[in-house]
Short mmCIF file of C-alpha atoms and ligand atoms in Angstrom, two decimals:
data_model
loop_
_atom_site.label_atom_id
_atom_site.label_comp_id
_atom_site.label_asym_id
_atom_site.label_seq_id
_atom_site.Cartn_x
_atom_site.Cartn_y
_atom_site.Cartn_z
CA MET I 798 -24.32 1.17 8.85
CA LYS I 799 -21.94 2.32 6.02
CA ARG I 800 -20.93 -0.81 3.62
CA ALA I 801 -17.53 -0.96 2.09
CA PHE I 802 -16.08 -3.09 -0.46
CA VAL I 803 -12.06 -3.63 -0.21
CA THR I 804 -10.08 -5.41 -3.29
CA GLY I 805 -7.35 -6.09 -1.99
CA ILE I 806 -7.95 -6.92 1.27
CA THR I 807 -5.30 -9.13 2.18
CA GLY I 808 -2.52 -6.71 1.05
CA GLN I 809 -0.59 -4.23 3.76
CA ASP I 810 -2.92 -1.63 2.86
CA GLY I 811 -6.36 -3.64 2.57
CA SER I 812 -5.61 -4.81 5.81
CA TYR I 813 -5.21 -1.72 7.63
CA LEU I 814 -8.10 -0.51 5.84
CA THR I 815 -10.35 -3.02 6.56
CA GLU I 816 -9.45 -2.50 10.13
CA PHE I 817 -9.70 0.87 10.18
CA LEU I 818 -13.59 1.03 8.47
CA LEU I 819 -14.41 -1.59 11.03
CA SER I 820 -13.28 0.57 14.06
CA LYS I 821 -15.45 3.22 12.28
CA ASP I 822 -18.42 0.66 12.41
CA TYR I 823 -18.73 -0.36 8.86
CA GLU I 824 -19.76 -3.56 6.93
CA VAL I 825 -16.40 -4.54 5.13
CA HIS I 826 -16.69 -6.96 2.33
CA GLY I 827 -13.48 -8.35 0.25
CA ILE I 828 -12.31 -10.21 -2.46
CA ILE I 829 -9.77 -12.91 -1.60
CA ARG I 830 -8.06 -15.21 -4.37
CA ARG I 831 -8.59 -19.13 -4.49
CA ALA I 832 -4.96 -20.39 -3.41
CA SER I 833 -4.17 -23.73 -2.38
CA THR I 834 -3.02 -22.36 0.80
CA PHE I 835 -4.61 -19.74 2.97
CA ASN I 836 -3.70 -15.95 1.90
CA THR I 837 -5.57 -14.34 4.70
CA GLY I 838 -2.75 -14.03 7.36
CA ARG I 839 -2.99 -10.00 7.52
CA ILE I 840 -6.33 -10.48 8.33
CA ASP I 841 -6.96 -13.32 10.35
CA HIS I 842 -7.12 -11.12 13.78
CA ILE I 843 -10.11 -9.35 12.57
CA TYR I 844 -12.09 -12.41 11.04
CA VAL I 845 -15.08 -13.23 12.83
CA ASP I 846 -17.17 -16.61 11.68
CA PRO I 847 -19.75 -14.96 9.25
CA HIS I 848 -22.53 -16.61 11.12
CA GLU I 849 -22.29 -14.90 14.56
CA PRO I 850 -24.58 -11.88 14.59
CA ASN I 851 -21.89 -9.05 15.36
CA ALA I 852 -19.95 -10.10 12.11
CA ARG I 853 -19.17 -7.55 10.28
CA LEU I 854 -16.78 -8.57 7.70
CA PHE I 855 -17.28 -10.67 4.72
CA LEU I 856 -14.72 -12.36 2.28
CA HIS I 857 -15.60 -13.44 -1.07
CA TYR I 858 -13.73 -15.09 -3.55
CA GLY I 859 -13.17 -13.35 -6.60
CA ASP I 860 -10.02 -12.03 -9.11
CA LEU I 861 -9.38 -9.12 -10.45
CA SER I 862 -9.04 -10.65 -14.27
CA ASP I 863 -13.06 -11.81 -14.07
CA SER I 864 -15.45 -9.20 -14.01
CA GLU I 865 -18.76 -11.36 -13.81
CA GLN I 866 -17.77 -12.32 -10.20
CA THR I 867 -16.70 -8.61 -8.95
CA SER I 868 -19.38 -7.29 -10.82
CA ASN I 869 -22.04 -9.98 -8.80
CA ILE I 870 -20.51 -9.06 -5.72
CA LEU I 871 -21.32 -5.75 -6.31
CA TYR I 872 -24.70 -5.86 -7.69
CA ASN I 873 -25.37 -8.17 -4.22
CA ILE I 874 -23.82 -5.96 -1.81
CA LYS I 875 -24.43 -2.39 -3.13
CA PRO I 876 -21.67 -0.65 -1.61
CA ASP I 877 -21.47 2.73 -0.69
CA GLU I 878 -17.77 3.19 -1.02
CA VAL I 879 -15.38 0.92 -3.02
CA TYR I 880 -11.57 0.66 -1.96
CA HIS I 881 -9.68 -0.22 -5.28
CA LEU I 882 -6.63 -1.62 -3.60
CA ALA I 883 -5.81 -5.04 -5.49
CA ALA I 884 -3.22 -4.86 -8.23
CA GLN I 885 -0.04 -6.65 -9.34
CA SER I 886 1.71 -4.00 -6.89
CA HIS I 887 5.40 -5.47 -7.92
CA VAL I 888 7.21 -3.00 -10.07
CA LYS I 889 10.23 -5.48 -10.60
CA VAL I 890 7.47 -8.30 -11.39
CA SER I 891 6.16 -6.46 -13.76
CA PHE I 892 9.19 -6.46 -15.90
CA ASN I 893 8.59 -10.08 -15.82
CA MET I 894 4.94 -10.27 -16.25
CA PRO I 895 3.89 -7.08 -18.03
CA GLU I 896 0.74 -8.69 -19.83
CA TYR I 897 -0.60 -10.17 -16.59
CA THR I 898 0.31 -7.10 -14.56
CA GLY I 899 -1.86 -4.87 -17.57
CA ASN I 900 -4.60 -6.92 -17.12
CA VAL I 901 -4.86 -7.06 -13.72
CA THR I 902 -3.63 -3.50 -12.35
CA GLY I 903 -4.96 -1.69 -15.54
CA LEU I 904 -8.08 -3.50 -16.72
CA GLY I 905 -8.62 -4.88 -13.36
CA THR I 906 -9.74 -1.19 -12.43
CA VAL I 907 -12.23 -0.70 -15.44
CA ARG I 908 -13.81 -3.75 -14.95
CA LEU I 909 -14.76 -2.40 -11.35
CA LEU I 910 -15.86 1.06 -12.90
CA GLU I 911 -17.95 -0.66 -15.60
CA SER I 912 -19.73 -2.87 -12.60
CA ILE I 913 -20.13 0.07 -10.78
CA ARG I 914 -21.82 2.61 -13.94
CA ARG I 915 -23.88 -0.17 -14.64
CA SER I 916 -25.26 -1.11 -11.29
CA GLY I 917 -26.62 2.66 -10.98
CA ASN I 918 -25.72 2.97 -7.60
CA GLU I 919 -24.52 5.80 -5.91
CA THR I 920 -21.19 3.97 -5.27
CA LYS I 921 -18.20 6.07 -4.32
CA PHE I 922 -14.80 4.91 -5.95
CA TYR I 923 -11.27 5.08 -4.50
CA GLN I 924 -8.37 4.09 -6.74
CA ALA I 925 -4.94 3.04 -5.63
CA SER I 926 -2.63 5.37 -7.72
CA SER I 927 0.89 5.39 -7.21
CA SER I 928 4.05 7.95 -7.30
CA GLU I 929 5.56 5.48 -9.22
CA MET I 930 3.49 6.87 -11.97
CA PHE I 931 5.72 9.86 -12.02
CA GLY I 932 8.52 8.07 -12.79
CA ARG I 933 11.43 10.59 -14.45
CA THR I 934 9.29 13.60 -13.83
CA ALA I 935 11.41 16.03 -11.55
CA SER I 936 10.81 16.19 -7.63
CA PRO I 937 8.80 17.17 -5.80
CA GLN I 938 5.87 15.70 -7.45
CA ASN I 939 2.26 17.24 -6.96
CA GLU I 940 -1.06 16.68 -8.67
CA GLU I 941 0.14 18.89 -11.47
CA SER I 942 3.44 17.07 -12.40
CA ALA I 943 3.18 14.96 -15.52
CA PHE I 944 3.02 11.41 -15.53
CA SER I 945 6.50 9.57 -17.19
CA PRO I 946 6.13 6.05 -16.22
CA THR I 947 9.00 3.71 -16.16
CA SER I 948 7.94 0.62 -15.64
CA PRO I 949 4.92 -1.86 -16.71
CA TYR I 950 3.37 -1.43 -13.59
CA ALA I 951 3.55 2.12 -13.70
CA VAL I 952 1.85 2.29 -17.07
CA ALA I 953 -0.80 0.14 -15.84
CA LYS I 954 -1.52 2.49 -12.92
CA VAL I 955 -1.50 5.75 -15.53
CA TYR I 956 -4.18 3.75 -17.40
CA ALA I 957 -6.11 3.23 -14.55
CA TYR I 958 -5.80 6.72 -13.20
CA TRP I 959 -7.11 8.30 -16.18
CA MET I 960 -10.15 5.76 -16.82
CA ALA I 961 -10.78 6.67 -12.81
CA LYS I 962 -11.09 10.32 -14.03
CA ASN I 963 -12.45 9.48 -17.04
CA TYR I 964 -15.56 7.99 -15.47
CA ARG I 965 -16.15 10.70 -13.01
CA LEU I 966 -15.91 13.61 -15.95
CA GLY I 967 -18.34 11.49 -18.66
CA TYR I 968 -21.06 9.44 -15.89
CA GLY I 969 -20.37 11.81 -12.68
CA LEU I 970 -19.05 8.52 -10.86
CA PHE I 971 -17.62 10.00 -7.55
CA ALA I 972 -14.24 8.36 -8.48
CA CYS I 973 -10.96 9.87 -6.70
CA ASN I 974 -7.47 8.85 -7.03
CA GLY I 975 -5.01 8.69 -3.80
CA ILE I 976 -1.40 9.37 -5.40
CA LEU I 977 0.10 7.71 -2.69
CA PHE I 978 4.05 7.61 -2.36
CA ASN I 979 5.70 4.56 -0.68
CA HIS I 980 4.12 3.87 2.58
CA GLU I 981 5.64 0.68 4.58
CA SER I 982 5.08 -1.00 7.99
CA PRO I 983 5.84 -4.37 9.30
CA ARG I 984 2.93 -5.69 7.30
CA ARG I 985 4.50 -4.69 4.18
CA GLY I 986 4.80 -7.60 1.60
CA GLU I 987 8.77 -9.44 2.33
CA ILE I 988 9.95 -8.65 -1.52
CA PHE I 989 9.56 -4.72 -0.97
CA VAL I 990 13.02 -3.36 -0.62
CA THR I 991 12.33 -2.11 3.78
CA ARG I 992 11.11 -5.30 4.60
CA LYS I 993 13.50 -7.27 2.78
CA ILE I 994 16.06 -5.24 4.90
CA THR I 995 14.25 -5.39 7.91
CA MET I 996 13.79 -8.87 7.96
CA ALA I 997 17.45 -9.60 6.89
CA ILE I 998 18.36 -7.86 9.67
CA ALA I 999 16.97 -10.35 12.23
CA SER I 1000 18.03 -13.27 10.53
CA ILE I 1001 21.16 -12.14 10.54
CA ILE I 1002 21.48 -11.52 13.98
CA ALA I 1003 19.94 -14.69 14.70
CA LYS I 1004 22.82 -15.70 12.55
CA LYS I 1005 20.22 -17.62 9.98
CA GLN I 1006 21.69 -15.14 7.35
CA GLN I 1007 25.10 -14.05 6.05
CA TYR I 1008 24.66 -11.79 3.75
CA LEU I 1009 21.75 -9.51 2.31
CA TYR I 1010 21.42 -9.26 -1.64
CA LEU I 1011 20.12 -6.23 -3.03
CA GLY I 1012 19.99 -4.29 -6.00
CA ASN I 1013 20.28 -0.61 -6.99
CA LEU I 1014 20.64 1.53 -3.64
CA GLU I 1015 20.71 4.98 -5.35
CA PRO I 1016 17.13 5.58 -6.06
CA LYS I 1017 15.42 7.97 -3.44
CA ARG I 1018 11.85 7.40 -2.18
CA ASP I 1019 9.44 9.31 -0.08
CA TRP I 1020 8.95 6.60 3.00
CA GLY I 1021 5.72 6.89 5.27
CA PHE I 1022 4.14 4.59 7.70
CA ALA I 1023 0.85 2.83 5.89
CA PRO I 1024 -1.79 3.21 8.85
CA GLU I 1025 -1.75 6.88 8.30
CA TYR I 1026 -1.80 6.59 4.44
CA VAL I 1027 -5.47 4.20 4.87
CA GLU I 1028 -6.84 7.11 7.16
CA VAL I 1029 -6.17 9.57 4.10
CA MET I 1030 -8.07 6.89 1.37
CA TRP I 1031 -11.11 7.35 3.75
CA LYS I 1032 -10.85 11.43 4.26
CA ILE I 1033 -10.61 11.22 0.60
CA LEU I 1034 -13.96 9.35 -0.02
CA GLN I 1035 -15.52 11.69 2.92
CA GLN I 1036 -15.22 15.21 0.60
CA GLU I 1037 -17.67 16.78 -0.91
CA THR I 1038 -16.58 16.61 -4.46
CA ALA I 1039 -14.64 13.71 -5.72
CA ASP I 1040 -10.63 14.68 -6.72
CA ASP I 1041 -7.17 13.58 -6.82
CA TYR I 1042 -4.64 13.61 -4.25
CA VAL I 1043 -0.97 13.58 -3.99
CA VAL I 1044 -0.14 11.82 -0.32
CA GLY I 1045 3.31 11.41 1.05
CA THR I 1046 5.71 12.76 3.97
CA GLY I 1047 7.74 15.36 1.96
CA GLU I 1048 11.13 13.61 2.99
CA GLN I 1049 13.05 11.99 0.65
CA HIS I 1050 15.85 9.26 1.63
CA SER I 1051 17.91 6.71 -0.55
CA VAL I 1052 17.67 2.82 -0.29
CA ARG I 1053 21.05 2.99 0.85
CA GLU I 1054 20.26 5.56 3.84
CA PHE I 1055 17.48 3.34 4.74
CA VAL I 1056 19.99 0.22 4.57
CA ASP I 1057 22.44 2.23 6.82
CA GLN I 1058 19.86 3.35 9.56
CA ALA I 1059 18.45 0.01 9.51
CA PHE I 1060 21.71 -1.68 10.61
CA SER I 1061 23.00 1.03 12.49
CA TYR I 1062 20.12 0.89 14.93
CA VAL I 1063 21.04 -2.58 15.81
CA GLY I 1064 24.89 -1.84 15.81
CA LEU I 1065 25.68 -3.54 12.54
CA LYS I 1066 28.01 -2.18 10.14
CA TRP I 1067 25.70 -2.39 6.53
CA ASP I 1068 28.70 -3.03 4.24
CA GLN I 1069 29.88 -6.04 5.72
CA TYR I 1070 26.56 -7.79 5.13
CA VAL I 1071 25.17 -6.21 2.03
CA ARG I 1072 26.02 -7.66 -1.55
CA THR I 1073 25.09 -6.43 -4.72
CA ASP I 1074 23.13 -8.94 -7.13
CA PRO I 1075 22.39 -7.50 -10.71
CA LYS I 1076 19.30 -9.51 -10.71
CA TYR I 1077 17.59 -7.14 -8.60
CA PHE I 1078 17.82 -4.34 -10.82
CA ARG I 1079 15.39 -2.96 -13.34
CA PRO I 1080 15.56 -2.15 -17.11
CA THR I 1081 14.20 1.05 -16.40
CA GLU I 1082 14.45 3.02 -12.73
CA THR I 1083 12.29 5.68 -11.26
CA GLU I 1084 15.01 7.77 -9.64
CA ASP I 1085 13.86 10.73 -7.82
CA LEU I 1086 10.55 10.74 -5.41
CA VAL I 1087 9.40 13.13 -3.03
CA ALA I 1088 5.85 14.30 -2.39
CA ASP I 1089 4.83 17.61 -2.51
CA SER I 1090 1.39 17.42 -0.40
CA ARG I 1091 0.20 20.29 0.13
CA LYS I 1092 -3.22 19.94 -1.31
CA ILE I 1093 -3.98 16.94 0.81
CA LYS I 1094 -2.77 18.82 3.77
CA LYS I 1095 -4.82 22.09 2.87
CA THR I 1096 -8.01 19.62 2.04
CA ILE I 1097 -8.38 17.81 5.25
CA GLY I 1098 -5.15 18.96 7.21
CA TRP I 1099 -3.36 16.00 7.08
CA ALA I 1100 0.05 15.68 8.24
CA PRO I 1101 2.31 12.74 9.08
CA LYS I 1102 3.51 11.64 12.29
CA ILE I 1103 5.54 8.95 11.44
CA ARG I 1104 8.66 10.39 9.77
CA PHE I 1105 11.81 7.95 8.04
CA SER I 1106 13.68 7.20 10.92
CA GLU I 1107 11.24 6.19 13.49
CA LEU I 1108 9.44 4.42 10.42
CA VAL I 1109 12.85 2.30 10.05
CA LYS I 1110 13.03 1.42 13.76
CA ILE I 1111 9.19 0.40 13.88
CA MET I 1112 10.09 -2.34 11.26
CA VAL I 1113 13.08 -3.23 12.62
CA ASP I 1114 11.51 -3.85 15.97
CA ALA I 1115 8.52 -5.86 14.74
CA ASP I 1116 10.79 -8.28 12.73
CA LEU I 1117 13.40 -8.87 15.97
CA ARG I 1118 10.25 -9.51 17.89
CA ARG I 1119 9.01 -11.81 15.38
CA ALA I 1120 12.29 -13.43 15.52
CA GLY I 1121 12.05 -13.66 19.17
CA LEU I 1122 14.94 -11.36 19.40
CA ALA I 1123 13.63 -8.26 21.22
CA THR I 1124 10.44 -7.26 22.91
CA ILE I 1125 10.14 -3.44 23.02
CA GLY I 1126 12.11 -0.93 20.95
CA GLU I 1127 12.45 2.50 20.24
CA GLY I 1128 10.42 2.69 17.44
CA ASP I 1129 7.47 0.57 19.61
CA GLU I 1130 7.86 3.54 22.24
CA PHE I 1131 7.46 6.18 19.81
CA LEU I 1132 4.39 4.50 18.21
CA ARG I 1133 2.57 3.95 21.74
CA LYS I 1134 3.27 7.94 22.46
CA GLN I 1135 1.83 8.69 19.11
CA PHE I 1136 -0.87 6.80 19.04
CA PRO I 1137 -2.39 5.70 22.46
CA ASN I 1138 -5.62 4.82 20.80
CA ARG I 1139 -4.28 3.11 17.53
CA TRP I 1140 -7.18 1.14 15.93
CA TRP I 1141 -4.94 -1.63 14.57
CA LYS I 1142 -4.03 -4.38 16.77
CA THR I 1143 -1.20 -6.48 15.50
CA ASP I 1144 2.21 -5.80 13.44
P1 LIG F 1130 0.10 -5.48 -1.77
O1 LIG F 1130 0.61 -5.63 -0.18
O2 LIG F 1130 0.92 -6.27 -2.73
O3 LIG F 1130 -1.45 -5.84 -1.69
C1 LIG F 1130 -2.10 -6.10 -3.32
C2 LIG F 1130 -3.14 -6.81 -2.98
O4 LIG F 1130 -3.67 -6.95 -4.04
C3 LIG F 1130 -3.46 -8.17 -2.10
O5 LIG F 1130 -4.34 -8.52 -1.53
C4 LIG F 1130 -3.51 -9.12 -3.60
O6 LIG F 1130 -4.31 -10.60 -3.08
C5 LIG F 1130 -4.40 -8.57 -4.15
N1 LIG F 1130 -4.59 -8.73 -5.50
C6 LIG F 1130 -3.16 -9.14 -6.20
N2 LIG F 1130 -3.71 -9.78 -7.56
C7 LIG F 1130 -5.30 -9.84 -7.66
C8 LIG F 1130 -5.95 -10.13 -8.57
N3 LIG F 1130 -5.45 -10.55 -10.18
N4 LIG F 1130 -7.47 -10.53 -8.17
C9 LIG F 1130 -7.38 -10.22 -6.90
N5 LIG F 1130 -6.67 -9.40 -5.96
C10 LIG F 1130 -5.36 -9.51 -6.17
O7 LIG F 1130 -0.08 -4.11 -2.16
P2 LIG F 1130 0.07 -2.60 -1.04
O8 LIG F 1130 1.09 -2.47 -0.95
O9 LIG F 1130 -1.16 -3.28 0.19
O10 LIG F 1130 -0.79 -1.51 -2.33
C11 LIG F 1130 -1.96 -1.57 -2.21
C12 LIG F 1130 -2.45 -0.91 -3.41
O11 LIG F 1130 -1.83 0.54 -3.24
C13 LIG F 1130 -2.02 -1.04 -4.64
O12 LIG F 1130 -2.77 -1.55 -5.99
C14 LIG F 1130 -0.68 -0.88 -4.98
O13 LIG F 1130 -0.39 -0.87 -6.29
C15 LIG F 1130 -0.98 0.94 -4.60
N6 LIG F 1130 0.17 1.25 -4.08
C16 LIG F 1130 1.02 1.24 -3.15
C17 LIG F 1130 2.16 2.16 -2.50
C18 LIG F 1130 2.88 1.30 -1.35
O14 LIG F 1130 3.75 2.05 -1.45
N7 LIG F 1130 2.24 0.44 -0.78
C19 LIG F 1130 1.88 3.14 -3.00
C20 LIG F 1130 1.69 3.73 -4.10
C21 LIG F 1130 0.60 2.74 -4.52
P3 LIG F 1130 -2.99 -11.94 -2.40
O15 LIG F 1130 -3.09 -11.58 -0.86
O16 LIG F 1130 -3.88 -12.94 -2.75
O17 LIG F 1130 -1.78 -11.49 -3.04
O1 LIG F 1131 10.44 -1.70 -2.58
P1 LIG F 1131 10.15 -1.27 -3.66
O2 LIG F 1131 10.04 -2.80 -4.63
O3 LIG F 1131 9.11 -0.48 -4.19
P2 LIG F 1131 8.86 0.33 -5.42
O4 LIG F 1131 9.56 -0.04 -6.63
O5 LIG F 1131 9.10 2.14 -4.95
O6 LIG F 1131 7.55 0.51 -5.54
C1 LIG F 1131 6.47 0.55 -4.34
O7 LIG F 1131 6.16 1.96 -4.12
C2 LIG F 1131 5.46 2.10 -5.67
C3 LIG F 1131 5.02 3.53 -5.00
O8 LIG F 1131 5.86 4.55 -5.61
C4 LIG F 1131 4.26 1.41 -5.42
F1 LIG F 1131 2.89 1.97 -6.25
C5 LIG F 1131 4.35 0.21 -5.35
O9 LIG F 1131 2.98 -0.97 -5.94
C6 LIG F 1131 5.33 -0.10 -4.32
O10 LIG F 1131 4.68 -0.79 -3.37
O11 LIG F 1131 11.89 -0.77 -4.50
C7 LIG F 1131 12.14 0.58 -3.83
C8 LIG F 1131 13.62 0.87 -4.50
C9 LIG F 1131 13.59 0.56 -5.52
O12 LIG F 1131 13.84 1.64 -6.41
C10 LIG F 1131 14.50 -0.54 -6.03
O13 LIG F 1131 15.40 -0.67 -7.57
O14 LIG F 1131 14.18 0.02 -3.96
C11 LIG F 1131 15.40 -0.42 -5.40
N1 LIG F 1131 15.99 -1.57 -4.71
C12 LIG F 1131 16.96 -2.17 -4.46
N2 LIG F 1131 17.25 -3.58 -4.12
C13 LIG F 1131 15.41 -3.10 -4.08
C14 LIG F 1131 16.24 -3.96 -4.32
N3 LIG F 1131 13.73 -3.17 -4.50
C15 LIG F 1131 13.59 -4.47 -4.19
N4 LIG F 1131 12.10 -4.51 -4.31
N5 LIG F 1131 14.64 -5.69 -3.88
C16 LIG F 1131 15.65 -5.35 -4.05
O15 LIG F 1131 16.46 -6.33 -3.76
#
């Protein structure tokens, strides 16, 4: 049985990836942060009491700022694969907490790489790199495009990207960068723009909220569907040689278009509900992202099934359902058709 170690297991991607790895018969270990309230909501449905003989998911307390604990876990577990997804992952927050973001998102990666190197184990390493690293570089972006980061988050991710590459070149570690463009889902964190919009629509329909306050509506993103992206993470580590890959749909839309589509889907005019609040603007913005994913398509034959318009519906449907406002929508129907035997069980 293969053994994986997942950092960021409680996040959007970590939760889907863990579900995927369990469906592939892996034993999965993850770190969770000690908090005064439970932070395991996204993985509760797959958690089995570790005393049970069939338990294959094990959680350990740990934090990326503490190398001793993660190093001990790595030493004791001796994983075949490490998926390093944990990060202070919010771009706007990184402007408020640049030092913390550098420590966790940048140095946190080196702490893990160094622990693996010192262990001497044959452990493969996946680094969750980001399209945000391209910043001001003209689109479409691919593996050859220059990095031009426009936020403390992106600067930290560029550092982590080069560290993963340095350990590959310098020490022969099987370390790969997946440079993923934005990917969303009903499990997306509530303060990322897509989820903020779809949750607000449910609240507006339920008459619990009157307006949705947003920042800059002009930036363009390449939005995909998170479950499809975690499968790519796994495939990247199954290749013969370690390499770096750009992953995105190749389709670009502005924040304004996302707002428009989401409100239109439920028959509302967005401009009656959306207000601007300057506090959501960033000191520097990444304006124009869209992936040129030819390399990953050629290497593993990957092509996304969920495109922008379906993604919007899937997310709106899920938030309406959570609010008790609807049961099955067009997005749900599309998901059922595209993934009849899907390995993820809940929203
Ligand atoms: P997410 O939902 O924000 O999850 C982040 C995870 O990191 C959570 O499990 C969080 O734990 C954990 N974490 C944060 N600080 C930590 C610390 N100091 N020590 C240990 N764990 C810590 O992010 P995501 O959307 O799943 O993204 C996964 C990774 O891919 C991130 O590295 C992100 O930067 C990168 N990425 C994401 C996208 C995207 O569009 N989603 C695109 C490109 C790259 P808590 O639950 O306790 O907060
Ligand atoms: O949803 P966002 O916060 O995502 P952003 O900044 O693109 O970052 C996400 O994708 C990256 C990959 O490129 C990841 F690496 C990163 O971890 C994260 O997952 O913002 C998207 C766009 C931005 O241009 C932002 O300025 O939406 C704009 N926006 C407008 N109003 C807003 C808001 N963003 C947020 N979060 N909240 C708003 O009210």
